[in-house]
Coordinates of C-alpha atoms in Angstrom, one line a residue:
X1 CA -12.2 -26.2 -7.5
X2 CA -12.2 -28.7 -10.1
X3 CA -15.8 -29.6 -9.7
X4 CA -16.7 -25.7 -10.3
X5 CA -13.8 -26.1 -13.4
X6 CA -16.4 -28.8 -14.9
X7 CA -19.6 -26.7 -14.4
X8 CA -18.4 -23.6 -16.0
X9 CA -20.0 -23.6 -19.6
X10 CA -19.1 -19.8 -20.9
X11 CA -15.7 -18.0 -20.5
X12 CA -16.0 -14.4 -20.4
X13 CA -12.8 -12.1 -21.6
X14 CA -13.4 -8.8 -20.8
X15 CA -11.3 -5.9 -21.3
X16 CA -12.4 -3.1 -18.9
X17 CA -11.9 0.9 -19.5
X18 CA -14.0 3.8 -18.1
X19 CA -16.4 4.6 -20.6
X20 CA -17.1 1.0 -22.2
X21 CA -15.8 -3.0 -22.1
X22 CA -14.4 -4.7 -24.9
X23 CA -16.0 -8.4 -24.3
X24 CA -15.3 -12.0 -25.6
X25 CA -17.9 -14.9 -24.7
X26 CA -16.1 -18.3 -25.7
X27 CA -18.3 -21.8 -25.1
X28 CA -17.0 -25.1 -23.8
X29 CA -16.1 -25.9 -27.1
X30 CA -13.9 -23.0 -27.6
X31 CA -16.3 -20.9 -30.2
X32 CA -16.5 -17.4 -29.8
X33 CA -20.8 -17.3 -29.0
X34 CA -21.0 -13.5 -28.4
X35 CA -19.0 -10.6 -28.9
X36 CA -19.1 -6.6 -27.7
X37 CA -16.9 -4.1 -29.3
X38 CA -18.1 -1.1 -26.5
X39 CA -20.6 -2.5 -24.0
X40 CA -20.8 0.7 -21.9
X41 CA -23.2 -1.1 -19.0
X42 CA -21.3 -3.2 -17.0
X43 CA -23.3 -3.4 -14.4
X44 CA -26.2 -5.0 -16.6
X45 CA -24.1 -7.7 -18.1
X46 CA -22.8 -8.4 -14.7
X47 CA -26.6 -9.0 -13.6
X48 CA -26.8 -11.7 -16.2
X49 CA -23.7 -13.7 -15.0
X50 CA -24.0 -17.0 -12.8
X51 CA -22.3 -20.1 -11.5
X52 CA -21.8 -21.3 -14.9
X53 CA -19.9 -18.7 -16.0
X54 CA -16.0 -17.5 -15.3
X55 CA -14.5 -14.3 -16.6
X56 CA -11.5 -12.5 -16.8
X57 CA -9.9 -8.9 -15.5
X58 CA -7.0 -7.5 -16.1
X59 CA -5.9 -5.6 -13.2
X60 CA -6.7 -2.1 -13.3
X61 CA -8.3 0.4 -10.9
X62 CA -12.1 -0.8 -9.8
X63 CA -11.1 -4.3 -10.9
X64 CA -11.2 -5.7 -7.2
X65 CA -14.9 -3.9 -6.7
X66 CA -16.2 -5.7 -10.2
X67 CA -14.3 -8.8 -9.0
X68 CA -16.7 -9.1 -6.0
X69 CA -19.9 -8.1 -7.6
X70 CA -18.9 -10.8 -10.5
X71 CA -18.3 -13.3 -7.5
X72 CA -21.8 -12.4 -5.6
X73 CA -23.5 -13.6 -8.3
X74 CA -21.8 -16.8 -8.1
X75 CA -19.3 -16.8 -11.4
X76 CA -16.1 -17.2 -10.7
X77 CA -13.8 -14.6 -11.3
X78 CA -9.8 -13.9 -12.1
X79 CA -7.8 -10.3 -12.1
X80 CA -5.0 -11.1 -14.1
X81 CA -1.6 -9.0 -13.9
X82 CA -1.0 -7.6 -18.0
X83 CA 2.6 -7.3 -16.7
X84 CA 2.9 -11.0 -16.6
X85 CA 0.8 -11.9 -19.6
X86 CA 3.2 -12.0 -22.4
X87 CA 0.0 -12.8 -24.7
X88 CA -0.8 -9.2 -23.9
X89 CA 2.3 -7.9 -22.9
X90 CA 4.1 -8.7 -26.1
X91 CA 1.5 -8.6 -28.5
X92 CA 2.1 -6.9 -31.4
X93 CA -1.4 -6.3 -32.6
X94 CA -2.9 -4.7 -29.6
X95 CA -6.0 -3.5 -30.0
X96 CA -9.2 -3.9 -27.5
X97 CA -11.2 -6.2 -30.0
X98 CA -7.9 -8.6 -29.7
X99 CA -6.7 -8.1 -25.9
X100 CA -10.5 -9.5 -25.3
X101 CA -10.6 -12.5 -27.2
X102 CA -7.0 -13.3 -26.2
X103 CA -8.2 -12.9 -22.3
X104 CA -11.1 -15.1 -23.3
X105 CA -8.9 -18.2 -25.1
X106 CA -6.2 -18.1 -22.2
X107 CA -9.3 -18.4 -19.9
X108 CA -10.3 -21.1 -21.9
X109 CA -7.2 -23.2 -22.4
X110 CA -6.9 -23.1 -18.0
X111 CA -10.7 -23.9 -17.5
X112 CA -11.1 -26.4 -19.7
X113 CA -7.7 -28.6 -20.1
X114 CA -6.1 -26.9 -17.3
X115 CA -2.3 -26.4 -19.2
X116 CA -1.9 -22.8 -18.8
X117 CA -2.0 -20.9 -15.6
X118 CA -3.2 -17.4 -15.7
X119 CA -0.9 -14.9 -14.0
X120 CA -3.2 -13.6 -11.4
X121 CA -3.0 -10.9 -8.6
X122 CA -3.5 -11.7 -4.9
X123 CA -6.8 -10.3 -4.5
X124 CA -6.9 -8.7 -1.1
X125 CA -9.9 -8.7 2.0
X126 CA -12.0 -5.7 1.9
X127 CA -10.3 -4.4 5.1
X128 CA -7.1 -4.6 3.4
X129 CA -7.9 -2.4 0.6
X130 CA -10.0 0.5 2.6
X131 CA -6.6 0.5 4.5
X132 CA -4.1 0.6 1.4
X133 CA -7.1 3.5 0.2
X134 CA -7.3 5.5 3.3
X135 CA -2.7 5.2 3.8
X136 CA -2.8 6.2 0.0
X137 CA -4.7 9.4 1.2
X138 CA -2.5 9.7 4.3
X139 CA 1.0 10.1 2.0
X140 CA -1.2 12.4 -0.3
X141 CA -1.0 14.5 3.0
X142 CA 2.0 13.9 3.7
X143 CA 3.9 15.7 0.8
X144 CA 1.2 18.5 0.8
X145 CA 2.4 18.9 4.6
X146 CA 6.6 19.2 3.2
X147 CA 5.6 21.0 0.1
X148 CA 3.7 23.7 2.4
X149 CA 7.0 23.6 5.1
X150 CA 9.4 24.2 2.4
X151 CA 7.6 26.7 0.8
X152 CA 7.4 29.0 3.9
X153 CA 11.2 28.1 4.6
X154 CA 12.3 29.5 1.0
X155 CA 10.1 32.3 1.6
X156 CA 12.1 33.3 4.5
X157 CA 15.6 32.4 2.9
X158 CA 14.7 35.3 0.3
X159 CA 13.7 37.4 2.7
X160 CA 17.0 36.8 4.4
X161 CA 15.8 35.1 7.1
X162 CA 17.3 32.0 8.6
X163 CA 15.0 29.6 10.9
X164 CA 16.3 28.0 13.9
X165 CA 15.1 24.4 14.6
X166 CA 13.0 26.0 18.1
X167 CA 11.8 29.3 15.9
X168 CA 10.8 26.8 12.9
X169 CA 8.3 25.0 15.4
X170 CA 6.7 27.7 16.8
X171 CA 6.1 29.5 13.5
X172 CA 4.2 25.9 12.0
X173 CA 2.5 25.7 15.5
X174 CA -1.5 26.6 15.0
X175 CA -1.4 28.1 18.3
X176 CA 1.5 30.5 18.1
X177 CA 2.3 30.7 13.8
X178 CA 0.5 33.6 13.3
X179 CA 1.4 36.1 16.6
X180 CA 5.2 35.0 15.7
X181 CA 4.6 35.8 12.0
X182 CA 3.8 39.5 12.6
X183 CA 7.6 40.2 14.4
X184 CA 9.2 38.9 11.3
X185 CA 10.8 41.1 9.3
X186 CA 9.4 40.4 5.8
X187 CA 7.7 41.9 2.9
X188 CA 4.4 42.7 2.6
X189 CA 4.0 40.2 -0.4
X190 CA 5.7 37.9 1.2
X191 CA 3.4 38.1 4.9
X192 CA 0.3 37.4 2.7
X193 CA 2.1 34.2 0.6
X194 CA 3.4 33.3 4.9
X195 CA -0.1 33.4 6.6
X196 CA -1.9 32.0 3.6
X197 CA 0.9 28.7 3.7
X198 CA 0.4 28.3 6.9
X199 CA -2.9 28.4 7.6
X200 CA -3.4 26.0 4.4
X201 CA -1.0 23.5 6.6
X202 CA -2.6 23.4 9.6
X203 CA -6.0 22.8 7.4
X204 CA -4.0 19.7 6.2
X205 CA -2.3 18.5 9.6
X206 CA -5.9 18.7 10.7
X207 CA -7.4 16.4 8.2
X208 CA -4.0 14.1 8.8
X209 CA -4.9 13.7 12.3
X210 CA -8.6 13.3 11.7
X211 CA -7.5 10.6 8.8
X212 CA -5.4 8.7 11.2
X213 CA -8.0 7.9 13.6
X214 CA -10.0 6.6 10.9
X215 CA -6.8 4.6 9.5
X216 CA -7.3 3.0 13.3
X217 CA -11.2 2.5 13.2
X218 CA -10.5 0.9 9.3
X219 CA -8.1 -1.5 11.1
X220 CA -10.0 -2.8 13.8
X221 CA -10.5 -5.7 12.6
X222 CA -6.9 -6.6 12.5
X223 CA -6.7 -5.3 16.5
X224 CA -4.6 -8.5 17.5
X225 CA -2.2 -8.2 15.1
X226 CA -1.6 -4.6 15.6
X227 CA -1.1 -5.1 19.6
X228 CA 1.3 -8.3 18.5
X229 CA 3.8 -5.9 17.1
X230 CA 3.6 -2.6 18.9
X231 CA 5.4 -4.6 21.5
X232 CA 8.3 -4.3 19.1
X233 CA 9.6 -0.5 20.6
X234 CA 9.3 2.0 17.8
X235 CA 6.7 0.5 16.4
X236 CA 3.2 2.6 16.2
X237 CA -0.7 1.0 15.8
X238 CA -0.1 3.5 12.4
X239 CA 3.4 1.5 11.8
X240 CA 1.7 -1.9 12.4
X241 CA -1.4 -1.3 10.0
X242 CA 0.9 0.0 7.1
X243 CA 2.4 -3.0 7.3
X244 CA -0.5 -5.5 7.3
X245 CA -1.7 -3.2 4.5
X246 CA 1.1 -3.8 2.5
X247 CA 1.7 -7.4 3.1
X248 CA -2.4 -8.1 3.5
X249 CA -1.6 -12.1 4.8
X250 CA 1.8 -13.0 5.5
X251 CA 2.0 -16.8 4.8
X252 CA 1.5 -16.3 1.0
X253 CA 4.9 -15.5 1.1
X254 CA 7.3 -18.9 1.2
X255 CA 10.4 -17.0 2.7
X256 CA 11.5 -13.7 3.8
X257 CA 13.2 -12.8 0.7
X258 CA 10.2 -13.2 -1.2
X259 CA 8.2 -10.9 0.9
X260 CA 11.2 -8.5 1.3
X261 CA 11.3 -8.1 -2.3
X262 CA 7.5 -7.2 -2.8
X263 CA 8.3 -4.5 -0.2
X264 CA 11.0 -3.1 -2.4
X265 CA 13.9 -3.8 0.4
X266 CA 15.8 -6.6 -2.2
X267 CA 18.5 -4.5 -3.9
X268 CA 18.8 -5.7 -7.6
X269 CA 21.7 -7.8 -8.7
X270 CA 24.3 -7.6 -12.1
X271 CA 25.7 -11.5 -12.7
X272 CA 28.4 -10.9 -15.3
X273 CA 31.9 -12.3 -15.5
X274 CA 31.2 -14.4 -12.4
X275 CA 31.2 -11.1 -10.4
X276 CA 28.1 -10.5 -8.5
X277 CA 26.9 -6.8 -8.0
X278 CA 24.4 -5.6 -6.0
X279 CA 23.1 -2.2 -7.0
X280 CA 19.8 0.1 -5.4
X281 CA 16.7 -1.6 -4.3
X282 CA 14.1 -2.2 -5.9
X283 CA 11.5 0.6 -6.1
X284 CA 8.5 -1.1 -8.3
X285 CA 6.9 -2.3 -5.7
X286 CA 4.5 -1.8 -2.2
X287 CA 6.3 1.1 -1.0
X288 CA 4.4 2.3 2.5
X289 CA 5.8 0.4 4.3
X290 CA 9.2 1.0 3.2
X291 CA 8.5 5.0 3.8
X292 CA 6.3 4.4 7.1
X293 CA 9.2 2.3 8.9
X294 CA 12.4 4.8 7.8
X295 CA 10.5 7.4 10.2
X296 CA 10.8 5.0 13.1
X297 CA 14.7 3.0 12.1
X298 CA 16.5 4.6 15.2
X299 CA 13.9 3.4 17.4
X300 CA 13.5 0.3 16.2
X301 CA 17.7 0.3 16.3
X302 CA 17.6 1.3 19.8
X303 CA 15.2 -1.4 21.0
X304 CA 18.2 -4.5 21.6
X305 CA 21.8 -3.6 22.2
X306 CA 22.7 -6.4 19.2
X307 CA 20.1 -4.4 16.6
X308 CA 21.8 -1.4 17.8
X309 CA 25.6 -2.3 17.4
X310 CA 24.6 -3.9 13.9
X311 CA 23.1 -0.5 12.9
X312 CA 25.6 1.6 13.9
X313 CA 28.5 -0.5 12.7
X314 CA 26.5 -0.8 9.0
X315 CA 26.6 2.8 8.9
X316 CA 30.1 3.7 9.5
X317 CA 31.0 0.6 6.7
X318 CA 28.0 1.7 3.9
X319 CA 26.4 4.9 4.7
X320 CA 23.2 5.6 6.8
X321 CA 21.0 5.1 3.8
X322 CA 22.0 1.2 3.2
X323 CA 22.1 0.7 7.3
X324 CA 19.0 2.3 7.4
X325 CA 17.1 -0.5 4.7
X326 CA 19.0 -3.1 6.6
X327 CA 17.3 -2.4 9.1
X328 CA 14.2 -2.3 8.2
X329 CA 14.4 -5.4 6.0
X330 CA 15.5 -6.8 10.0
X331 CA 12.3 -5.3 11.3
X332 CA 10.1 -7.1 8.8
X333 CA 11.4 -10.1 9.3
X334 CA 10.7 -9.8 13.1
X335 CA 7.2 -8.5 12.2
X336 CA 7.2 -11.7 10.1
X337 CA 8.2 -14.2 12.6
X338 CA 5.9 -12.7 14.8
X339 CA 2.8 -13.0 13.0
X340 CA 3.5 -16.7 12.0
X341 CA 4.3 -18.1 15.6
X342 CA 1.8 -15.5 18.0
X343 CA 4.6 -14.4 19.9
X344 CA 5.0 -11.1 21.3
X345 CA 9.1 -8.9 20.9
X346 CA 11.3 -11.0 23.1
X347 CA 13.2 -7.7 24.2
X348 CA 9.8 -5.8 24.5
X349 CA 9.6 -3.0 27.1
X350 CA 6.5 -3.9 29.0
X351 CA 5.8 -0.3 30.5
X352 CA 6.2 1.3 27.0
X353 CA 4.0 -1.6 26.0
X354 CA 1.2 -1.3 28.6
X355 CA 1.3 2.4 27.7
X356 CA 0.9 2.2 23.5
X357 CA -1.9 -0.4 24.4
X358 CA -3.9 2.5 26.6
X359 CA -2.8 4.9 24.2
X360 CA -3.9 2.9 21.1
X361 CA -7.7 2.5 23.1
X362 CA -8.0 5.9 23.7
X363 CA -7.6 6.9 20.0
X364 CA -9.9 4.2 19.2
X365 CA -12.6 5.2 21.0
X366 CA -11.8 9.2 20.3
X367 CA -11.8 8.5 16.9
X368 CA -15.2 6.6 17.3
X369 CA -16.7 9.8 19.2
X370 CA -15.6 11.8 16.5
X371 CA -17.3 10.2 13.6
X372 CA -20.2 11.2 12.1
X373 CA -23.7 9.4 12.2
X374 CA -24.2 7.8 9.5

């Protein structure tokens, strides 16, 4: 690293935004040698880059694509976080023209005498990304799917009917919605707002289902991790990807804590007085996994009598929300352990394991079947 250090002759600031760049070309000797107030083809100046060049992104949406064509043509490349980069952050003149050339001199100062470290982002694999892109998608769905529910539920409440858990799953059934839909006893504005919100949800579980097999397909690649912990009971091939999504590699985490805190499962603390309060977690952060794994807690809870009895006795003390993250924070640092040493749940089921493993290779290949040609 310090031999490509030596070689790079231009540092390249650039500050990115949809329509144009701001850009800031410093030399070895620190002298600003070109400058571009609104240079709206990227791509071009990207072209003209090489292995004696290294530039600087600030994290924003597209800046892991740019990052890889910048590194094909063999500059090297950082994406910096502007959250940690009080030179940004706190500026006070803040203007493109200036957020450039400050990129550029930071880059400089690190290239060239190596006393300041740029704050950059973990950049992850290209597997890791369609996944967090295709989950993103997935949660879209997700709250289209409750939005649509609650909407036919309030329907009914102002039409003074109440649904009953067994009546409520029929009526959002595909198969039997519509036929049970015509013995209600509603209003002829409110039959046409019924049948429209339900056949719109079904459109949606449909593309939901179709979106989880190609979650699957995405994450092939990451197949031995996956079977590693679906032999933890409760625990999905859908569970298992949203969390390598979120975490991408788990050993660039030092400890638990660490990684438990970039999942947003760390509840903030308030130091005064020498009293010590803990308050709600911490929500700015990776949150999929966090949502994925509170669907499967009291399977997970169920899967050792010790998990179990901690659960349970959590959430008579602190409520079922707090037992609830507890365990989950538990389950990722099982996941954790898991992925660091190769071994599989030590109180794994092995005909429920056997089972999601036959299950997980049919979807696979279904969802393979299903794809179009390209």
């Amino acid at each position: 690293e310090e031999e490509e250090e030596r070689m790079i002759e231009r540092v390249h600031g650039i500050d990115r935004h949809k329509q144009f760049s701001t850009i800031s070309v410093l030399n070895r000797q620190g002298e600003e040698v070109q400058f571009q107030g609104a240079c709206r083809e990227f791509g071009k100046y990207v072209e003209g880059l090489g292995p004696t060049d290294a530039v600087v992104l600030e994290a924003s949406t597209g800046s892991f694509w740019w990052a890889d064509q910048i590194e094909a043509k063999g500059a090297k490349c950082f994406v910096m976080d502007p959250r940690k980069f009080r030179i940004i952050k706190d500026s006070w003149n803040k203007t493109d023209k200036q957020d450039a050339r400050n990129l550029a001199k930071a880059l400089w100062v690190h290239v060239v005498t190596g006393e300041f470290g740029i704050p950059t982002v973990y950049k992850p694999t290209g597997v890791v990304r369609d996944l967090r892109k295709l989950f993103a998608q997935y949660c879209l769905l997700n709250r289209q799917i409750a939005t649509h529910k609650n909407n036919a539920q309030a329907i009914f409440v102002e039409n003074g009917v109440e649904l009953k858990k067994e009546l409520k799953c029929r009526l959002f059934a595909a198969k039997s919605g519509l036929e049970l839909l015509k013995e209600m006893n509603v209003s002829a504005a409110s039959r046409v707002c019924l049948e429209l919100t339900l056949q719109v949800l079904w459109k949606v579980e449909e593309a939901k289902e179709r979106l989880a097999g190609e979650i699957l397909l995405a994450g092939e690649a990451l197949k031995s991790q996956v079977e590693l912990l679906i032999s933890i009971k409760g625990v999905t091939p859908l569970i298992a990807l949203a969390f390598l999504a979120d975490v991408a590699d788990v050993r660039r985490f030092r400890t638990l804590r660490k990684m438990n805190a970039y999942l947003g499962l760390v509840p903030r603390a308030s130091n005064s007085g020498g009293k010590s309060r803990p308050g709600h977690i911490t929500r700015e952060s990776r949150k999929l996994t966090r949502t994925i794994l509170t669907q499967c807690v009291h399977h997970v809870a169920a899967s050792s009598e010790s998990l179990d009895r901690y659960y349970r006795e959590l959430r008579e003390k602190r409520g079922t929300g707090r037992a609830r993250i507890a365990v989950i924070r538990k389950l990722c640092g099982m996941m954790r352990r898991m992925l660091l040493s190769g071994e599989q749940y030590r109180w794994m089921d092995r005909g429920l394991y056997e089972k999601k493993l036959r299950q997980y290779e049919r979807v696979l290949k279904r969802a393979k079947e299903e794809r179009p040609a390209a």
